[in-house]
mmCIF file of C-alpha atoms in Angstrom:
data_model
loop_
_atom_site.group_PDB
_atom_site.id
_atom_site.type_symbol
_atom_site.label_atom_id
_atom_site.label_comp_id
_atom_site.label_asym_id
_atom_site.label_seq_id
_atom_site.Cartn_x
_atom_site.Cartn_y
_atom_site.Cartn_z
ATOM 1 C CA MET A 78 0.000 0.001 0.000
ATOM 2 C CA LYS A 79 1.336 3.436 -0.914
ATOM 3 C CA PHE A 80 0.719 6.478 1.245
ATOM 4 C CA ALA A 81 1.077 10.196 0.578
ATOM 5 C CA VAL A 82 2.006 12.529 3.428
ATOM 6 C CA ILE A 83 0.801 15.982 2.360
ATOM 7 C CA VAL A 84 3.245 18.715 3.360
ATOM 8 C CA PHE A 85 1.922 22.266 3.769
ATOM 9 C CA PRO A 86 4.066 25.279 4.612
ATOM 10 C CA GLY A 87 4.114 24.994 8.406
ATOM 11 C CA SER A 88 3.412 21.266 8.717
ATOM 12 C CA ASN A 89 5.640 19.874 11.462
ATOM 13 C CA CYS A 90 4.453 16.314 12.082
ATOM 14 C CA ASP A 91 5.081 15.173 8.515
ATOM 15 C CA VAL A 92 8.346 13.436 9.395
ATOM 16 C CA ASP A 93 6.718 11.537 12.281
ATOM 17 C CA MET A 94 3.914 10.445 9.966
ATOM 18 C CA PHE A 95 6.429 9.315 7.339
ATOM 19 C CA HIS A 96 8.412 7.403 9.978
ATOM 20 C CA ALA A 97 5.290 5.683 11.308
ATOM 21 C CA VAL A 98 4.354 4.374 7.875
ATOM 22 C CA LYS A 99 7.803 3.544 6.545
ATOM 23 C CA ASP A 100 9.631 2.187 9.577
ATOM 24 C CA GLU A 101 6.921 0.963 11.908
ATOM 25 C CA LEU A 102 4.366 -0.186 9.357
ATOM 26 C CA GLY A 103 6.788 -1.143 6.575
ATOM 27 C CA GLU A 104 4.642 0.326 3.810
ATOM 28 C CA GLU A 105 5.527 2.663 0.953
ATOM 29 C CA VAL A 106 5.223 6.390 1.624
ATOM 30 C CA GLU A 107 6.173 9.660 -0.065
ATOM 31 C CA TYR A 108 6.032 13.331 0.891
ATOM 32 C CA VAL A 109 3.732 15.335 -1.377
ATOM 33 C CA TRP A 110 4.080 19.120 -1.523
ATOM 34 C CA HIS A 111 0.875 21.169 -1.195
ATOM 35 C CA ASP A 112 0.919 22.586 -4.721
ATOM 36 C CA THR A 113 0.879 19.152 -6.398
ATOM 37 C CA ASP A 114 -1.753 18.624 -9.109
ATOM 38 C CA SER A 115 -2.264 14.902 -8.785
ATOM 39 C CA LEU A 116 -2.493 12.222 -6.116
ATOM 40 C CA GLU A 117 -2.707 9.415 -8.611
ATOM 41 C CA GLY A 118 -0.993 6.232 -7.519
ATOM 42 C CA TYR A 119 -1.492 6.797 -3.803
ATOM 43 C CA ASP A 120 -3.789 4.430 -1.926
ATOM 44 C CA GLY A 121 -3.994 6.418 1.294
ATOM 45 C CA ILE A 122 -3.705 10.134 2.063
ATOM 46 C CA LEU A 123 -2.270 11.451 5.347
ATOM 47 C CA LEU A 124 -2.621 15.077 6.462
ATOM 48 C CA PRO A 125 -0.125 15.691 9.257
ATOM 49 C CA GLY A 126 -0.215 18.061 12.192
ATOM 50 C CA GLY A 127 1.507 21.403 12.490
ATOM 51 C CA PHE A 128 0.662 25.025 11.915
ATOM 52 C CA SER A 129 -0.048 25.314 8.206
ATOM 53 C CA TYR A 130 0.182 28.945 7.089
ATOM 54 C CA GLY A 131 0.925 29.923 10.678
ATOM 55 C CA ASP A 132 -2.719 29.262 11.635
ATOM 56 C CA TYR A 133 -3.472 32.675 10.090
ATOM 57 C CA LEU A 134 -7.158 33.631 9.983
ATOM 58 C CA ARG A 135 -8.260 30.257 11.399
ATOM 59 C CA THR A 136 -6.508 26.905 11.778
ATOM 60 C CA GLY A 137 -6.594 25.140 8.425
ATOM 61 C CA ALA A 138 -8.495 27.953 6.679
ATOM 62 C CA ILE A 139 -5.779 28.816 4.182
ATOM 63 C CA ALA A 140 -4.344 25.320 3.667
ATOM 64 C CA ARG A 141 -7.836 24.218 2.714
ATOM 65 C CA PHE A 142 -7.446 26.160 -0.553
ATOM 66 C CA SER A 143 -4.050 24.635 -1.432
ATOM 67 C CA ASN A 144 -3.864 23.153 -4.886
ATOM 68 C CA VAL A 145 -3.528 19.616 -3.554
ATOM 69 C CA MET A 146 -6.796 19.852 -1.607
ATOM 70 C CA LYS A 147 -8.829 19.483 -4.805
ATOM 71 C CA GLU A 148 -7.091 16.143 -5.208
ATOM 72 C CA VAL A 149 -7.614 15.207 -1.564
ATOM 73 C CA ILE A 150 -11.343 15.853 -2.019
ATOM 74 C CA LYS A 151 -11.326 13.694 -5.157
ATOM 75 C CA ALA A 152 -9.526 10.888 -3.313
ATOM 76 C CA ALA A 153 -12.057 11.117 -0.485
ATOM 77 C CA GLU A 154 -14.940 10.944 -2.949
ATOM 78 C CA ALA A 155 -13.318 7.921 -4.580
ATOM 79 C CA GLY A 156 -13.433 6.155 -1.207
ATOM 80 C CA LYS A 157 -9.692 6.179 -0.489
ATOM 81 C CA PRO A 158 -8.702 6.386 3.180
ATOM 82 C CA VAL A 159 -7.910 9.976 4.209
ATOM 83 C CA LEU A 160 -6.523 10.557 7.706
ATOM 84 C CA GLY A 161 -6.093 14.056 9.122
ATOM 85 C CA VAL A 162 -4.323 14.434 12.454
ATOM 86 C CA CYS A 163 -4.484 17.623 14.541
ATOM 87 C CA ASN A 164 -3.920 20.429 11.999
ATOM 88 C CA GLY A 165 -4.832 17.820 9.378
ATOM 89 C CA PHE A 166 -8.202 17.387 11.132
ATOM 90 C CA GLN A 167 -8.662 21.158 11.203
ATOM 91 C CA ILE A 168 -7.976 21.342 7.455
ATOM 92 C CA LEU A 169 -10.509 18.550 6.763
ATOM 93 C CA LEU A 170 -13.134 20.493 8.741
ATOM 94 C CA GLU A 171 -12.413 23.708 6.846
ATOM 95 C CA ALA A 172 -12.557 21.786 3.561
ATOM 96 C CA GLY A 173 -15.991 20.459 4.448
ATOM 97 C CA LEU A 174 -14.833 16.839 4.215
ATOM 98 C CA LEU A 175 -15.867 16.483 7.859
ATOM 99 C CA PRO A 176 -18.719 18.340 9.614
ATOM 100 C CA GLY A 177 -18.234 20.876 12.417
ATOM 101 C CA ALA A 178 -15.508 23.333 13.424
ATOM 102 C CA MET A 179 -12.723 23.811 15.959
ATOM 103 C CA ARG A 180 -12.755 26.372 18.747
ATOM 104 C CA ARG A 181 -9.889 27.319 21.020
ATOM 105 C CA ASN A 182 -9.356 25.022 23.971
ATOM 106 C CA GLU A 183 -11.668 25.914 26.822
ATOM 107 C CA SER A 184 -8.639 26.608 29.055
ATOM 108 C CA LEU A 185 -7.112 28.871 26.345
ATOM 109 C CA LYS A 186 -3.904 26.879 26.845
ATOM 110 C CA PHE A 187 -1.911 24.821 24.384
ATOM 111 C CA ILE A 188 -1.969 21.296 25.807
ATOM 112 C CA CYS A 189 0.730 18.730 25.099
ATOM 113 C CA LYS A 190 0.408 15.435 26.987
ATOM 114 C CA PRO A 191 -0.697 11.820 26.600
ATOM 115 C CA VAL A 192 -4.443 11.338 27.041
ATOM 116 C CA GLU A 193 -6.708 8.332 27.321
ATOM 117 C CA LEU A 194 -9.073 7.684 24.449
ATOM 118 C CA LYS A 195 -11.965 5.299 24.186
ATOM 119 C CA VAL A 196 -12.556 3.511 20.883
ATOM 120 C CA GLU A 197 -16.259 4.201 20.364
ATOM 121 C CA ASN A 198 -16.485 2.525 16.980
ATOM 122 C CA ASN A 199 -14.069 -0.238 15.989
ATOM 123 C CA GLU A 200 -15.900 -1.002 12.763
ATOM 124 C CA THR A 201 -14.209 1.635 10.611
ATOM 125 C CA MET A 202 -11.279 1.257 8.236
ATOM 126 C CA PHE A 203 -9.193 3.203 10.764
ATOM 127 C CA SER A 204 -10.087 1.374 13.961
ATOM 128 C CA SER A 205 -10.751 -2.264 13.084
ATOM 129 C CA ALA A 206 -7.573 -3.449 14.842
ATOM 130 C CA TYR A 207 -8.862 -2.189 18.210
ATOM 131 C CA ASP A 208 -11.295 -3.959 20.504
ATOM 132 C CA ALA A 209 -14.724 -2.418 21.021
ATOM 133 C CA LYS A 210 -14.553 0.230 23.772
ATOM 134 C CA GLU A 211 -10.793 -0.354 24.136
ATOM 135 C CA VAL A 212 -9.069 2.380 26.130
ATOM 136 C CA ILE A 213 -5.796 3.570 24.613
ATOM 137 C CA SER A 214 -3.203 6.242 25.340
ATOM 138 C CA ILE A 215 -2.153 8.696 22.609
ATOM 139 C CA PRO A 216 -0.599 12.170 22.986
ATOM 140 C CA ILE A 217 -2.379 15.397 22.118
ATOM 141 C CA ALA A 218 -0.634 18.679 21.262
ATOM 142 C CA HIS A 219 -2.984 21.504 20.323
ATOM 143 C CA GLY A 220 -4.413 24.881 21.220
ATOM 144 C CA GLU A 221 -7.564 24.508 19.141
ATOM 145 C CA GLY A 222 -9.074 21.084 19.585
ATOM 146 C CA ASN A 223 -12.376 22.080 21.089
ATOM 147 C CA TYR A 224 -14.678 20.371 18.605
ATOM 148 C CA TYR A 225 -18.063 21.932 17.928
ATOM 149 C CA CYS A 226 -21.034 21.177 15.713
ATOM 150 C CA ASP A 227 -24.724 22.042 15.885
ATOM 151 C CA GLU A 228 -27.274 19.738 17.500
ATOM 152 C CA GLN A 229 -28.558 18.317 14.230
ATOM 153 C CA THR A 230 -25.038 17.432 13.062
ATOM 154 C CA LEU A 231 -24.318 15.803 16.426
ATOM 155 C CA GLN A 232 -27.422 13.624 16.102
ATOM 156 C CA GLU A 233 -26.282 12.597 12.620
ATOM 157 C CA LEU A 234 -22.766 11.783 13.883
ATOM 158 C CA LYS A 235 -24.301 9.541 16.528
ATOM 159 C CA ALA A 236 -26.869 7.926 14.256
ATOM 160 C CA ASN A 237 -24.180 7.004 11.693
ATOM 161 C CA ASN A 238 -21.597 5.911 14.297
ATOM 162 C CA GLN A 239 -19.190 8.569 13.021
ATOM 163 C CA ILE A 240 -17.706 9.253 16.453
ATOM 164 C CA VAL A 241 -14.675 6.948 16.501
ATOM 165 C CA PHE A 242 -12.645 8.244 19.464
ATOM 166 C CA THR A 243 -13.691 10.111 22.608
ATOM 167 C CA TYR A 244 -11.576 11.371 25.489
ATOM 168 C CA ASN A 245 -11.825 8.896 28.349
ATOM 169 C CA GLY A 246 -12.208 10.446 31.790
ATOM 170 C CA THR A 247 -11.063 14.061 31.658
ATOM 171 C CA ASN A 248 -11.858 16.084 28.553
ATOM 172 C CA PRO A 249 -8.700 18.138 27.879
ATOM 173 C CA ASN A 250 -10.145 20.824 25.594
ATOM 174 C CA GLY A 251 -13.897 21.135 26.175
ATOM 175 C CA SER A 252 -14.922 19.375 22.956
ATOM 176 C CA LEU A 253 -18.571 18.545 22.440
ATOM 177 C CA GLU A 254 -19.489 15.098 23.846
ATOM 178 C CA ASN A 255 -15.755 14.465 24.545
ATOM 179 C CA ILE A 256 -15.195 14.026 20.813
ATOM 180 C CA ALA A 257 -11.565 13.340 19.847
ATOM 181 C CA GLY A 258 -12.037 11.885 16.361
ATOM 182 C CA ILE A 259 -14.814 11.531 13.772
ATOM 183 C CA THR A 260 -15.285 10.091 10.315
ATOM 184 C CA ASN A 261 -17.376 11.308 7.408
ATOM 185 C CA LYS A 262 -20.656 9.568 6.643
ATOM 186 C CA GLN A 263 -18.995 7.153 4.196
ATOM 187 C CA GLY A 264 -16.400 6.232 6.820
ATOM 188 C CA ASN A 265 -13.292 6.750 4.680
ATOM 189 C CA VAL A 266 -12.206 10.135 6.064
ATOM 190 C CA LEU A 267 -11.033 10.294 9.699
ATOM 191 C CA GLY A 268 -10.062 13.451 11.548
ATOM 192 C CA MET A 269 -8.607 13.221 15.049
ATOM 193 C CA MET A 270 -6.855 15.646 17.389
ATOM 194 C CA PRO A 271 -4.597 13.072 19.154
ATOM 195 C CA HIS A 272 -1.389 12.112 17.344
ATOM 196 C CA PRO A 273 -1.259 8.365 16.583
ATOM 197 C CA GLU A 274 2.036 8.859 14.708
ATOM 198 C CA ARG A 275 3.620 9.872 18.019
ATOM 199 C CA ALA A 276 2.596 6.566 19.595
ATOM 200 C CA VAL A 277 3.993 3.903 17.297
ATOM 201 C CA ASP A 278 6.864 2.497 19.345
ATOM 202 C CA GLU A 279 7.403 1.724 23.031
ATOM 203 C CA LEU A 280 10.510 3.907 22.801
ATOM 204 C CA LEU A 281 8.179 6.873 22.277
ATOM 205 C CA GLY A 282 6.250 6.009 25.414
ATOM 206 C CA GLY A 283 3.681 3.771 23.804
ATOM 207 C CA ALA A 284 2.539 2.125 20.594
ATOM 208 C CA ASP A 285 -1.245 2.440 20.873
ATOM 209 C CA GLY A 286 -1.432 4.620 17.742
ATOM 210 C CA LEU A 287 0.069 2.024 15.438
ATOM 211 C CA LYS A 288 -3.205 0.083 15.208
ATOM 212 C CA ILE A 289 -4.784 2.975 13.309
ATOM 213 C CA PHE A 290 -2.227 2.572 10.531
ATOM 214 C CA LYS A 291 -2.468 -1.220 10.734
ATOM 215 C CA SER A 292 -6.248 -1.017 10.413
ATOM 216 C CA ILE A 293 -5.973 1.075 7.261
ATOM 217 C CA VAL A 294 -3.531 -1.367 5.667
ATOM 218 C CA SER A 295 -5.428 -4.534 6.548
ATOM 219 C CA GLN A 296 -8.740 -3.067 5.356
ATOM 220 C CA TRP A 297 -7.100 -1.961 2.130
ATOM 221 C CA ARG A 298 -5.549 -5.416 1.594
ATOM 222 C CA GLU A 299 -8.887 -7.133 2.120
ATOM 223 C CA ALA A 300 -10.498 -4.888 -0.465
ATOM 224 C CA ASN A 301 -7.697 -4.691 -3.033
ATOM 225 C CA VAL A 302 -5.383 -7.682 -2.866
ATOM 226 C CA VAL A 303 -6.416 -11.068 -4.214
ATOM 227 C CA ASN A 304 -5.917 -13.892 -1.695
ATOM 228 C CA ALA A 305 -5.152 -11.406 1.056
ATOM 229 C CA MET B 236 -12.339 51.860 -5.005
ATOM 230 C CA PHE B 237 -14.043 50.477 -1.954
ATOM 231 C CA LYS B 238 -12.865 50.295 1.594
ATOM 232 C CA VAL B 239 -14.620 47.384 3.271
ATOM 233 C CA LYS B 240 -14.544 46.770 7.007
ATOM 234 C CA VAL B 241 -15.376 43.201 7.975
ATOM 235 C CA TYR B 242 -16.217 42.208 11.575
ATOM 236 C CA ILE B 243 -16.149 38.536 12.483
ATOM 237 C CA THR B 244 -17.396 37.267 15.848
ATOM 238 C CA LEU B 245 -18.229 33.899 17.326
ATOM 239 C CA ARG B 246 -21.915 33.100 17.033
ATOM 240 C CA GLU B 247 -24.062 33.910 20.041
ATOM 241 C CA SER B 248 -24.638 30.191 20.631
ATOM 242 C CA VAL B 249 -20.887 29.465 20.729
ATOM 243 C CA LEU B 250 -19.038 29.991 24.007
ATOM 244 C CA ASP B 251 -16.167 32.471 23.800
ATOM 245 C CA PRO B 252 -13.578 31.444 26.419
ATOM 246 C CA GLN B 253 -11.324 34.417 25.526
ATOM 247 C CA GLY B 254 -14.191 36.857 26.034
ATOM 248 C CA THR B 255 -15.067 35.197 29.330
ATOM 249 C CA ALA B 256 -11.460 35.542 30.544
ATOM 250 C CA VAL B 257 -11.342 39.222 29.568
ATOM 251 C CA LYS B 258 -14.683 39.855 31.277
ATOM 252 C CA GLY B 259 -13.285 38.270 34.449
ATOM 253 C CA SER B 260 -10.276 40.561 34.230
ATOM 254 C CA LEU B 261 -12.453 43.655 33.771
ATOM 255 C CA HIS B 262 -14.516 42.602 36.788
ATOM 256 C CA SER B 263 -11.360 42.233 38.854
ATOM 257 C CA LEU B 264 -10.520 45.843 37.876
ATOM 258 C CA ASP B 265 -13.881 46.716 39.389
ATOM 259 C CA TYR B 266 -15.750 47.330 36.118
ATOM 260 C CA LYS B 267 -18.653 45.328 37.490
ATOM 261 C CA GLU B 268 -21.072 46.816 34.978
ATOM 262 C CA VAL B 269 -19.513 44.784 32.149
ATOM 263 C CA GLU B 270 -22.060 42.123 31.380
ATOM 264 C CA ASP B 271 -20.469 40.354 28.456
ATOM 265 C CA VAL B 272 -17.334 40.445 26.288
ATOM 266 C CA ARG B 273 -17.131 38.888 22.839
ATOM 267 C CA ILE B 274 -13.802 38.845 21.034
ATOM 268 C CA GLY B 275 -13.644 38.866 17.260
ATOM 269 C CA LYS B 276 -11.603 39.822 14.237
ATOM 270 C CA TYR B 277 -11.529 43.005 12.245
ATOM 271 C CA LEU B 278 -10.382 43.058 8.629
ATOM 272 C CA GLU B 279 -9.967 45.987 6.257
ATOM 273 C CA LEU B 280 -10.145 45.216 2.573
ATOM 274 C CA THR B 281 -9.345 47.657 -0.201
ATOM 275 C CA ILE B 282 -11.163 46.512 -3.298
ATOM 276 C CA GLU B 283 -10.943 47.790 -6.845
ATOM 277 C CA GLU B 284 -14.053 48.485 -8.870
ATOM 278 C CA SER B 285 -14.508 45.393 -11.052
ATOM 279 C CA GLY B 286 -18.077 45.769 -12.210
ATOM 280 C CA ARG B 287 -19.259 43.089 -9.770
ATOM 281 C CA ASN B 288 -21.813 43.973 -7.140
ATOM 282 C CA ILE B 289 -19.747 44.826 -4.062
ATOM 283 C CA ASP B 290 -22.194 43.274 -1.564
ATOM 284 C CA GLU B 291 -22.267 40.050 -3.492
ATOM 285 C CA LEU B 292 -18.479 40.020 -3.710
ATOM 286 C CA VAL B 293 -17.881 40.660 0.003
ATOM 287 C CA LYS B 294 -20.507 38.124 1.077
ATOM 288 C CA GLU B 295 -18.930 35.507 -1.155
ATOM 289 C CA MET B 296 -15.462 36.146 0.296
ATOM 290 C CA CYS B 297 -16.819 36.004 3.846
ATOM 291 C CA GLU B 298 -18.683 32.741 3.266
ATOM 292 C CA LYS B 299 -15.805 31.100 1.405
ATOM 293 C CA LEU B 300 -12.794 32.120 3.458
ATOM 294 C CA LEU B 301 -12.968 35.023 5.882
ATOM 295 C CA ALA B 302 -15.523 33.544 8.295
ATOM 296 C CA ASN B 303 -16.329 29.963 9.242
ATOM 297 C CA THR B 304 -20.100 30.150 9.391
ATOM 298 C CA VAL B 305 -20.338 26.979 11.474
ATOM 299 C CA ILE B 306 -19.152 29.004 14.473
ATOM 300 C CA GLU B 307 -18.805 32.608 13.293
ATOM 301 C CA ASP B 308 -21.044 35.472 12.219
ATOM 302 C CA TYR B 309 -19.861 38.324 10.041
ATOM 303 C CA ARG B 310 -20.995 41.805 9.161
ATOM 304 C CA TYR B 311 -19.385 44.478 7.082
ATOM 305 C CA GLU B 312 -19.474 48.135 6.088
ATOM 306 C CA VAL B 313 -18.683 49.385 2.599
ATOM 307 C CA GLU B 314 -17.270 52.816 1.978
ATOM 308 C CA GLU B 315 -16.626 54.132 -1.508
ATOM 309 C CA VAL B 316 -13.332 55.991 -1.742
ATOM 310 C CA VAL B 317 -11.574 57.917 -4.459
ATOM 311 C CA ALA B 318 -8.337 56.239 -5.522
ATOM 312 C CA GLN B 319 -5.279 58.329 -4.654
#
């Protein structure tokens, strides 16, 4: 399986994402600059964390109009897995690939620490390697992770099982219903504030994030490789 | 030429933690009469006459990029100015 890590001006988790896929997962991966015209040949698209365009105007607001985003939207419509982490999640929200918006953390502080997550839905292409309701530990690092959507959207998220991860115990940022990660209706676009690419090896303090990448690969193999 | 002033604020239904913190600070300075503080953004655009309806143009820019209407409201004032 071949992944693209999209690099925007100001991305800073791109190298971690690349490392997670190449060294920990053992799959093919390439960096793709934000002004690229085509994402042909890539089976999975990864939008890393960081501060694209310095978070000017709003987080993700300017990156959302990068040339490559037209291709990301196409890939999402074609059913390819698209994972946005942290700033990547914010960009997916701004692009309308996921519903809702991010507000500043309730505490107004940038928070960087490992948090506990609960796997609310393990029947997605991003979470199938986890047990139902499994509690995992993955670090967060953000100032704007306070997820918001209107009541109707929330009901739809619940009805379609689009809430994949919630904060377990303490909610670090004030997000609605403790939401940490959601998918689109089709289930092939996941946005999450916690950084799974920072939890792929015990050396990093834990490897609970690796199963997200493993889920993507095994789901892709089942769908695309004969005799998988 | 047009000078357009755009004001963007969080929607009434969306909590504004920054505003709440500033209100608390004003209260601690004894300005007890302050009931609410909402923090927003102010943008000044200088726009050339292009033949397009200026209201339509500004609304489009606000909806597309300048404001995120999921959580923000916007309003604007248009002033026609003579190019220098």
